[in-house]
Amino acid sequence: MKPAEQYQRLTHSLHWDPTYVSEDAYIPEEWRTACTMPDWKKFNDPFQILFEDYVRIQAEKEDKFHAVRDAGARFGHIGRVDPRWVEAMKSFNTALTYSEYYNYRGHVRVARFAPAPAIRIASMVQAMDERRHAEEAIYQARDYVKHHKSGFLLPRDRIAFFERHWYFQGDRSFFEDLITTDPIEAIIGTNLVFETAFTNLLFIAAPAAGVANGDFGFGQAHMTIQSDETRHMALGQAVARAMLQNDDTNLELIQDWVDKWFWRCHRLLLAVVGPVLDYFPKVKPISYREAFQRYVVEDFIQGYVSELSQFGLKPPRHLDQALAELEHGSHTIWRDLYASRNSLWFDVHQPTAEDIEWLNEKYPSFDAVHGDYWRAVADGADMQADSLPMVCDICHFPCTFPEPKTAVALPVDYEGDRYWFCSEGCKWIFEREASKYKRTIEPSALLLGDKDPTWIAQFLNISPDGTPLGGTAAPEGYFPAMPVPATI
Amino acid sequence: MSTKVQRSVVGIELMAGEECDAIVSAVLDDIPHASVVHVPGMVQLDVPDRLVIHASAVENYLGREWDTRDLNQVVSAYRGYFTRWDQEQVVLSWDADDQGDEPHV
């Protein structure tokens, strides 16, 4: 049988329209896409991957990854990774492990509820990819725990940071939002915007920095992760194209989703990957701004978005604001991290003279805006934050952008509550879907008022000197009694 | 120059190694002015407008059979659309209908 015929059997021939149950029982309304297509069965995934090929190719990728890990342990590379890079991994691995797992959950859902058989098969495969990525991140953590003297922790021992520390709430809220969307929005948000425009910053620019600092396992893991993303990107591009080409009523939705996820990705990556490229590593092969220029501006905006403009798609609504933030974003977030360094499990260092020289070269206004801060630190200023930062009600990062002196905080009143946003982009996202984002339990807001340092230490599950205790114990009275919905 | 995009460059970023070297050499035979940039662990290959990888040319450089499906093992990022990916050719182009070259001899 030819591959094309096999693929037809795997996708279209396995599809049937339900007759014993109603459409509502088959795909509940909240999981049904608002996009329309004359015939969803006609949509084809450009990769048309067959399960047997998938298994063979992925098995080889895994073999290569584990070969590099083995070599790293056998010949001692892991123990010699530059300590500053390992601190980057403490932060990055915390964000990544859970994010990949969230994405796995999201794609399992798309594989169930997407309207096109080809999207369902591609998403099922993608769910397995995301699961593999999460597991690679866990293996990496294990290697550091075993072979590097840096106090690395397994994910189970630092979950309280991901769940509760302000720095990781941006990541957590991003993925919780992404996996609770319309299934086609999930594809546009994940495959088109996040994976086509932004994950190259994570999985190519960051591994280049890792390799430059001796972390070959990270390099190998992330290059193979990104090789899975090539399949995901192709799906996202094909879905966007098909939606725009086949029914012009889809344009407004696709545009809104591109606008929303562009801003959410920009904020998340600036805050989480910015420091991994600009601050943590001793050897820095590429700045966050340069990587953004290459992958986001040149590839995504001047490539894909401009190609799709023939169907009416416009560049993301808040592109100019994103570009304007690049000059200061990573410096601003590093200052916030430095001020919170006693409640983090990774080391946030004071930039060295070489770091400052590099930062000045890559970011011309660095000295004028951030120079005095680090000179004060060099002169002995403590710069410890005495409270937790005020965070944005959409992205959950501090309202600290573009830079602390000119920080923006925009209010919106909704159903009797006041909400605050760090930017026009986040405010727009809230106003578009306020009922989705209205306030739930949010650690930083709860902690802002009257909590003492002992309570905060207990909350983050760290000892008073900042050592993580592991597990997820919370202080007495933190979780309010909530009724459990009868449907769960 | 494709008129469909603002910046008509396509390209792939490959994990450095034997397959990467063979693919880059095969492409350079057809497009001698392609941009090849080495970064830690990777090679970035960029060309104007469109890129065609002929399996036969890659096999010549590798000295063994090469299945184009295995390109997925070494490509970590790309710009452009994959408009054809079969046993003979892999085509990356900004023209969504680009069906590749006449067969190589």
XYZ file of C-alpha atoms in Angstrom:
593
model
C 0.000 0.000 0.000
C 1.307 3.476 -0.857
C 1.890 5.893 2.032
C -0.794 8.282 0.738
C -3.367 5.494 0.763
C -2.247 4.348 4.215
C -2.631 7.896 5.454
C -6.164 8.112 4.061
C -7.045 4.947 5.941
C -5.563 6.278 9.174
C -7.443 9.578 9.019
C -10.483 9.818 6.781
C -11.447 6.158 6.713
C -11.380 6.038 10.507
C -13.769 8.962 10.752
C -17.484 8.485 11.174
C -20.348 10.832 11.926
C -22.149 9.778 15.086
C -25.745 8.625 14.691
C -26.545 7.094 18.100
C -25.735 10.274 20.035
C -26.401 13.951 19.419
C -23.722 16.395 18.311
C -23.894 17.920 21.819
C -23.055 14.625 23.456
C -20.314 13.929 20.943
C -18.613 17.322 21.186
C -19.956 19.495 24.030
C -20.517 23.053 22.918
C -17.706 24.539 24.983
C -15.189 22.330 23.169
C -16.619 22.860 19.696
C -14.764 25.213 17.399
C -16.319 28.481 16.296
C -14.494 28.220 12.955
C -16.273 26.932 9.912
C -15.133 24.879 6.927
C -17.228 23.603 3.996
C -15.866 20.098 4.576
C -13.517 19.337 7.453
C -12.724 15.940 5.968
C -10.960 17.636 3.072
C -8.327 19.171 5.342
C -4.942 17.463 5.053
C -1.914 17.693 7.324
C 1.119 18.451 5.130
C 3.316 15.952 7.007
C 0.855 13.036 6.659
C 2.875 11.019 9.107
C 2.111 7.330 9.494
C 2.276 5.752 12.881
C 4.996 3.253 11.928
C 7.234 6.035 10.568
C 6.531 8.119 13.622
C 7.569 5.368 15.990
C 10.726 4.588 14.032
C 11.841 8.239 13.746
C 11.030 9.093 17.368
C 12.810 5.985 18.622
C 15.940 7.074 16.793
C 15.671 10.574 18.249
C 15.392 9.088 21.723
C 18.365 6.784 21.122
C 20.491 9.760 20.143
C 19.377 11.782 23.143
C 20.130 8.973 25.577
C 23.494 8.329 23.880
C 24.478 11.943 24.577
C 23.275 11.648 28.184
C 25.219 8.430 28.660
C 28.353 9.979 27.216
C 27.902 13.016 29.458
C 27.783 10.790 32.519
C 30.501 8.404 31.331
C 33.059 11.057 30.416
C 32.049 13.587 33.051
C 30.709 16.394 30.841
C 27.647 16.871 33.010
C 29.706 17.601 36.102
C 31.702 20.202 34.180
C 28.804 22.289 32.859
C 29.388 25.929 33.784
C 27.691 26.553 37.174
C 25.938 29.675 35.952
C 24.295 27.689 33.192
C 23.073 25.132 35.704
C 21.339 27.975 37.567
C 19.628 28.870 34.268
C 18.485 25.274 34.027
C 17.042 25.352 37.536
C 14.764 28.135 36.363
C 14.154 26.928 32.824
C 13.636 23.272 33.699
C 11.054 24.268 36.304
C 9.073 26.178 33.692
C 9.605 23.643 30.933
C 8.805 20.320 32.585
C 5.321 21.343 33.600
C 4.680 23.391 30.444
C 5.359 20.406 28.219
C 3.093 18.280 30.344
C 0.332 20.896 30.105
C 0.763 20.926 26.344
C 0.427 17.168 26.279
C -2.886 17.515 28.078
C -3.971 20.245 25.676
C -3.268 18.175 22.604
C -5.006 15.111 23.903
C -8.063 17.326 24.109
C -7.582 18.694 20.585
C -7.147 15.108 19.372
C -10.554 14.346 20.826
C -12.536 17.453 19.899
C -11.018 18.899 16.703
C -13.481 18.704 13.822
C -11.097 17.422 11.106
C -9.850 13.809 11.137
C -6.405 14.916 9.933
C -6.097 17.418 12.808
C -7.115 14.764 15.312
C -4.418 12.333 14.165
C -1.753 15.067 14.011
C -2.732 16.218 17.510
C -2.598 12.720 18.905
C 0.932 12.405 17.586
C 1.736 15.855 18.931
C 0.434 14.879 22.356
C 2.943 12.014 22.381
C 5.661 14.476 21.340
C 4.875 16.841 24.201
C 4.890 13.967 26.640
C 8.324 12.914 25.348
C 9.571 16.486 25.808
C 8.401 16.546 29.420
C 10.185 13.276 30.043
C 13.410 14.514 28.466
C 13.295 17.507 30.797
C 12.911 15.152 33.766
C 15.869 13.038 32.591
C 17.941 16.184 32.374
C 17.024 17.167 35.911
C 17.950 13.665 37.032
C 21.361 13.940 35.373
C 22.072 17.195 37.185
C 20.928 15.772 40.508
C 23.219 12.793 40.026
C 26.276 14.304 38.368
C 26.499 18.032 39.114
C 27.322 19.567 42.488
C 24.814 22.379 42.223
C 21.932 21.312 44.448
C 19.633 20.498 41.554
C 16.208 19.128 42.452
C 13.844 16.720 40.802
C 10.552 18.249 39.645
C 8.617 16.651 42.513
C 10.818 18.552 44.974
C 10.225 21.966 43.441
C 6.600 21.864 42.338
C 5.678 24.490 44.924
C 7.740 26.998 42.908
C 5.847 26.263 39.739
C 2.532 26.415 41.519
C 3.172 29.392 43.787
C 6.226 31.536 43.135
C 5.314 34.717 41.271
C 7.967 34.089 38.606
C 6.353 30.859 37.446
C 2.725 31.976 37.567
C 3.203 33.603 34.166
C 4.144 30.250 32.727
C 1.419 28.359 34.531
C -1.346 30.793 33.594
C -0.187 30.822 29.970
C -0.579 27.075 29.643
C -3.769 26.873 31.652
C -5.215 29.397 29.217
C -3.835 27.570 26.184
C -5.312 24.200 27.096
C -8.792 25.579 27.804
C -9.545 27.145 24.436
C -11.511 26.432 21.301
C -9.656 23.514 19.602
C -8.749 25.584 16.554
C -7.600 28.406 18.841
C -5.365 25.816 20.513
C -3.822 25.028 17.118
C -3.392 28.712 16.178
C -2.015 29.587 19.628
C 0.278 26.585 19.957
C 1.251 25.530 16.456
C 1.127 28.753 14.520
C 2.108 31.450 17.009
C 3.996 29.721 19.821
C 5.785 27.037 17.800
C 6.336 28.829 14.497
C 7.321 32.198 15.908
C 8.596 31.634 19.421
C 9.807 28.154 20.294
C 12.921 28.641 18.173
C 13.987 31.048 20.916
C 13.501 28.272 23.456
C 14.776 25.283 21.572
C 17.425 26.725 19.244
C 18.783 29.926 20.757
C 18.766 28.487 24.299
C 20.490 25.177 23.356
C 23.122 27.126 21.407
C 23.819 28.937 24.692
C 23.731 25.611 26.551
C 26.241 23.986 24.207
C 28.483 27.068 24.435
C 28.537 26.559 28.224
C 29.202 22.815 28.125
C 25.663 21.433 28.386
C 25.566 18.948 25.495
C 22.607 16.997 26.888
C 20.486 20.140 26.873
C 21.630 20.902 23.329
C 20.701 17.438 22.098
C 17.390 17.318 23.973
C 16.244 20.639 22.662
C 17.313 20.205 19.093
C 15.362 16.945 18.941
C 12.421 18.634 20.653
C 12.491 21.355 18.049
C 12.639 18.752 15.270
C 9.198 17.602 16.488
C 8.078 21.206 16.365
C 8.729 21.289 12.617
C 5.782 18.915 12.258
C 3.676 21.011 14.588
C 4.496 24.240 12.760
C 3.512 22.742 9.414
C 0.139 21.761 10.903
C -0.420 25.246 12.338
C 0.449 26.914 9.033
C -1.827 24.550 7.094
C -4.747 25.031 9.511
C -4.454 28.839 9.423
C -4.256 28.779 5.637
C -7.227 26.445 5.235
C -9.385 28.490 7.639
C -8.569 31.751 5.859
C -8.836 30.324 2.353
C -12.072 28.405 2.692
C -14.336 30.717 4.617
C -13.768 34.431 5.088
C -15.917 34.469 8.219
C -12.962 32.834 9.974
C -10.660 35.807 9.438
C -11.790 37.812 12.473
C -11.355 34.861 14.817
C -7.985 33.817 13.435
C -6.775 37.428 13.638
C -7.937 37.743 17.266
C -6.208 34.490 18.190
C -2.988 35.488 16.450
C -3.100 38.864 18.257
C -3.811 37.302 21.630
C -1.238 34.532 21.483
C 1.417 36.752 19.978
C 1.203 39.018 22.998
C 0.998 36.184 25.515
C 4.021 34.457 23.920
C 5.970 37.694 23.788
C 5.426 38.356 27.481
C 6.186 34.783 28.577
C 9.329 34.348 26.504
C 10.708 37.783 27.327
C 10.392 37.020 31.029
C 11.500 33.374 30.999
C 13.877 32.998 28.036
C 15.228 36.576 28.133
C 17.316 35.852 31.269
C 18.421 32.463 29.868
C 20.055 34.203 26.897
C 21.066 37.585 28.360
C 21.940 36.924 32.013
C 22.472 33.386 33.232
C 25.140 32.116 30.780
C 28.765 33.091 31.063
C 29.262 32.567 27.331
C 26.419 34.244 25.459
C 26.187 33.322 21.762
C 23.073 35.381 20.981
C 21.084 38.092 22.740
C 17.356 37.783 23.286
C 16.793 40.732 21.000
C 18.873 39.238 18.178
C 17.066 35.910 18.481
C 13.712 37.705 18.474
C 14.711 39.595 15.343
C 15.690 36.416 13.504
C 12.879 34.080 14.482
C 9.956 36.322 15.287
C 10.425 39.366 13.068
C 12.151 37.909 9.994
C 10.646 34.416 9.925
C 7.214 34.884 11.420
C 6.202 38.455 10.636
C 8.063 39.033 7.377
C 7.556 35.429 6.270
C 4.404 33.622 7.382
C 2.243 36.579 8.396
C 3.100 38.513 5.243
C 2.361 35.420 3.115
C -1.042 35.040 4.805
C -1.801 38.742 4.275
C -3.170 37.762 0.834
C -6.139 36.326 2.782
C -6.498 39.459 4.904
C -4.380 38.545 7.944
C -2.625 41.554 9.485
C 0.513 41.678 11.665
C -0.301 41.137 15.366
C -2.178 44.044 16.934
C 0.481 44.762 19.583
C 3.599 44.075 17.522
C 4.963 47.611 17.929
C 4.555 47.482 21.700
C 6.370 44.134 21.768
C 9.261 45.511 19.736
C 9.461 48.570 21.981
C 9.805 46.378 25.082
C 12.760 44.375 23.812
C 15.354 46.976 24.729
C 14.571 46.676 28.454
C 12.534 43.536 29.035
C 15.183 41.036 30.079
C 17.046 43.637 32.220
C 13.839 44.580 33.976
C 12.868 41.010 34.806
C 16.415 40.233 35.995
C 16.182 43.156 38.427
C 12.867 41.772 39.709
C 14.433 38.351 40.125
C 17.458 39.834 41.863
C 15.173 41.603 44.320
C 13.418 38.260 45.029
C 16.591 36.173 45.081
C 16.072 34.972 48.649
C 12.838 33.232 47.781
C 14.128 31.440 44.662
C 15.853 28.093 44.475
C 18.261 29.270 41.792
C 21.031 31.819 42.073
C 20.322 35.262 40.599
C 23.762 36.794 40.262
C 24.934 40.363 40.140
C 26.235 40.857 36.562
C 30.021 40.838 36.307
C 32.081 43.499 34.521
C 32.184 41.253 31.421
C 28.416 40.768 31.554
C 27.866 44.528 31.756
C 30.185 45.123 28.805
C 28.255 42.575 26.719
C 24.904 44.049 27.773
C 26.029 47.532 26.775
C 27.139 46.264 23.416
C 23.864 44.425 22.712
C 21.486 46.941 24.299
C 22.568 50.572 23.687
C 20.334 52.086 26.402
C 21.335 49.560 29.059
C 23.690 51.863 30.916
C 21.398 54.900 30.895
C 18.494 52.931 32.390
C 19.956 50.077 34.413
C 23.559 51.175 35.032
C 22.833 53.050 38.265
C 20.958 50.084 39.732
C 23.909 47.734 39.360
C 26.384 50.415 40.454
C 24.338 50.777 43.645
C 24.450 46.994 44.119
C 28.220 47.084 43.586
C 28.416 49.767 46.292
C 26.637 47.475 48.723
C 22.936 48.312 48.310
C 20.819 45.315 49.312
C 17.930 45.767 46.837
C 15.730 43.183 48.546
C 12.068 43.537 47.736
C 10.072 43.974 50.946
C 6.883 42.767 49.317
C 5.913 40.575 46.436
C 5.523 42.396 43.148
C 2.166 43.613 41.941
C 1.346 41.318 39.066
C -0.725 41.700 35.920
C -4.122 39.986 35.955
C -3.525 38.385 32.549
C 0.131 37.439 32.131
C 0.797 37.222 35.905
C 4.245 38.747 35.534
C 4.957 41.890 37.556
C 3.625 45.221 36.310
C 7.185 46.319 35.690
C 7.421 46.817 31.931
C 8.836 48.465 29.864
C 11.226 49.283 32.742
C 10.704 49.941 36.448
C 10.785 53.763 36.273
C 8.162 53.977 33.541
C 6.224 50.845 34.556
C 2.668 50.644 33.291
C -0.340 49.499 35.324
C -3.680 49.867 33.562
C -6.935 49.390 35.517
C -10.171 47.840 34.266
C -13.343 47.571 36.353
C -15.382 44.435 35.802
C -18.327 43.116 37.826
C -17.406 45.247 40.792
C -13.743 44.279 40.930
C -10.765 46.264 39.762
C -8.189 44.435 37.638
C -4.697 45.638 36.727
C -2.692 45.043 33.580
C 0.968 45.466 32.711
C 0.329 46.502 29.121
C -2.181 47.391 26.428
C -1.787 43.840 25.120
C -2.813 42.147 28.376
C -5.640 44.644 28.916
C -7.015 43.906 25.441
C -6.893 40.151 26.087
C -8.845 40.581 29.329
C -11.494 42.829 27.812
C -12.080 40.405 24.943
C -12.850 37.483 27.274
C -13.307 38.972 30.732
C -15.479 36.130 31.974
C -12.654 33.666 31.354
C -10.039 35.685 33.205
C -11.963 37.239 36.097
C -10.233 36.778 39.379
C -9.678 33.386 40.892
C -7.204 32.515 43.616
C -3.987 34.260 42.756
C -1.003 33.886 45.052
C 0.636 37.257 44.702
C -2.517 39.259 45.319
C -3.247 37.183 48.418
C 0.262 37.629 49.645
C 0.572 41.319 49.010
C -1.190 42.604 52.091
C -0.366 41.409 55.539
C 1.704 38.251 55.201
C 4.942 37.970 57.080
C 8.141 36.334 55.740
C 7.545 33.142 57.746
C 4.186 32.724 56.087
C 5.733 33.302 52.647
C 8.459 30.752 53.358
C 5.802 28.279 54.379
C 3.779 29.112 51.310
C 6.698 28.453 48.949
C 7.617 25.433 51.013
C 11.139 26.661 51.672
C 13.037 26.880 54.909
C 13.742 30.434 56.183
C 17.159 30.361 54.463
C 15.535 29.641 51.088
C 16.174 25.872 50.856
C 13.284 24.064 49.174
C 11.645 21.463 51.384
C 9.961 19.483 48.613
C 6.336 18.490 48.324
C 3.388 20.805 48.189
C 2.468 21.631 51.789
C 0.613 24.916 52.088
C 0.182 27.105 55.154
C -2.894 26.608 57.242
C -5.847 28.466 55.789
C -4.343 29.141 52.394
C -6.772 27.152 50.298
C -10.292 28.397 50.993
C -13.008 25.769 51.182
C -14.488 25.515 47.712
C -17.548 23.562 46.655
C -16.694 20.762 44.229
C -18.821 21.010 41.066
C -21.223 18.077 40.840
C -20.247 17.306 37.238
C -16.616 16.401 37.955
C 12.095 36.928 -5.611
C 8.714 35.762 -4.372
C 6.199 38.598 -4.327
C 4.103 36.783 -1.747
C 6.296 37.691 1.224
C 8.035 40.752 2.555
C 11.311 38.885 2.968
C 11.810 36.110 0.459
C 14.302 33.867 2.205
C 13.739 30.199 2.978
C 16.008 28.085 5.101
C 16.538 25.239 7.500
C 18.490 24.923 10.744
C 20.133 21.548 11.087
C 21.731 19.598 13.888
C 25.408 19.507 12.995
C 26.753 16.123 11.851
C 27.190 13.831 8.862
C 23.669 14.179 7.500
C 23.782 17.935 7.936
C 27.091 18.147 6.028
C 25.711 16.033 3.170
C 22.519 18.099 2.910
C 24.439 21.372 2.968
C 26.873 20.119 0.285
C 23.999 18.932 -1.902
C 22.276 22.309 -1.660
C 25.491 24.253 -2.273
C 25.943 22.352 -5.571
C 22.694 23.890 -6.799
C 22.902 27.224 -4.999
C 26.573 28.132 -4.502
C 25.772 31.484 -2.841
C 23.567 29.940 -0.105
C 24.320 31.328 3.349
C 25.793 28.737 5.721
C 26.286 29.892 9.316
C 27.677 27.663 12.074
C 26.347 28.199 15.593
C 27.076 25.929 18.584
C 25.704 22.479 17.690
C 23.876 23.670 14.591
C 24.137 24.931 11.050
C 21.807 27.575 9.640
C 21.269 27.282 5.900
C 19.443 30.158 4.181
C 18.733 30.666 0.482
C 16.681 33.153 -1.506
C 13.118 32.151 -2.487
C 13.190 28.360 -2.588
C 15.232 25.347 -1.541
C 15.122 21.882 -3.095
C 16.850 18.935 -1.432
C 17.353 16.067 -3.879
C 17.609 12.727 -2.097
C 19.985 11.382 -4.760
C 22.439 14.245 -4.228
C 22.398 13.736 -0.451
C 22.960 9.993 -0.967
C 25.997 10.737 -3.143
C 27.573 12.768 -0.362
C 26.630 10.315 2.377
C 27.709 7.271 0.374
C 24.607 5.376 1.456
C 20.848 5.320 1.003
C 18.990 8.202 2.609
C 15.255 8.340 3.272
C 13.922 11.898 3.003
C 11.595 11.167 5.917
C 14.713 11.141 8.081
C 15.139 14.838 7.391
C 12.790 15.256 10.343
C 15.558 13.875 12.568
C 17.948 16.721 11.844
C 15.851 19.761 10.931
C 15.156 21.811 14.023
C 13.721 24.949 12.470
C 12.758 26.247 9.082
C 11.378 29.246 7.253
C 9.089 28.799 4.230
C 6.461 26.136 3.492
C 7.276 22.501 2.854
C 5.357 22.186 -0.406
C 6.664 18.766 -1.374
C 8.245 16.006 0.732
C 8.464 12.655 -1.024
C 11.106 10.033 -1.818
C 12.843 12.213 -4.421
C 12.631 15.789 -3.273
C 11.983 18.009 -0.315
C 10.871 21.475 -1.391
C 10.779 24.529 0.847
C 9.217 27.572 -0.770
C 7.093 30.650 -0.132
C 4.975 29.694 -3.127
C 2.435 27.270 -1.620
C 1.997 25.494 -4.991
C 5.714 24.923 -5.676
C 6.012 21.305 -6.819
C 9.798 21.181 -7.046
C 12.359 20.655 -9.785
C 12.504 18.393 -12.800
C 14.077 15.116 -11.664
C 17.842 15.269 -11.150
C 20.058 13.077 -13.307
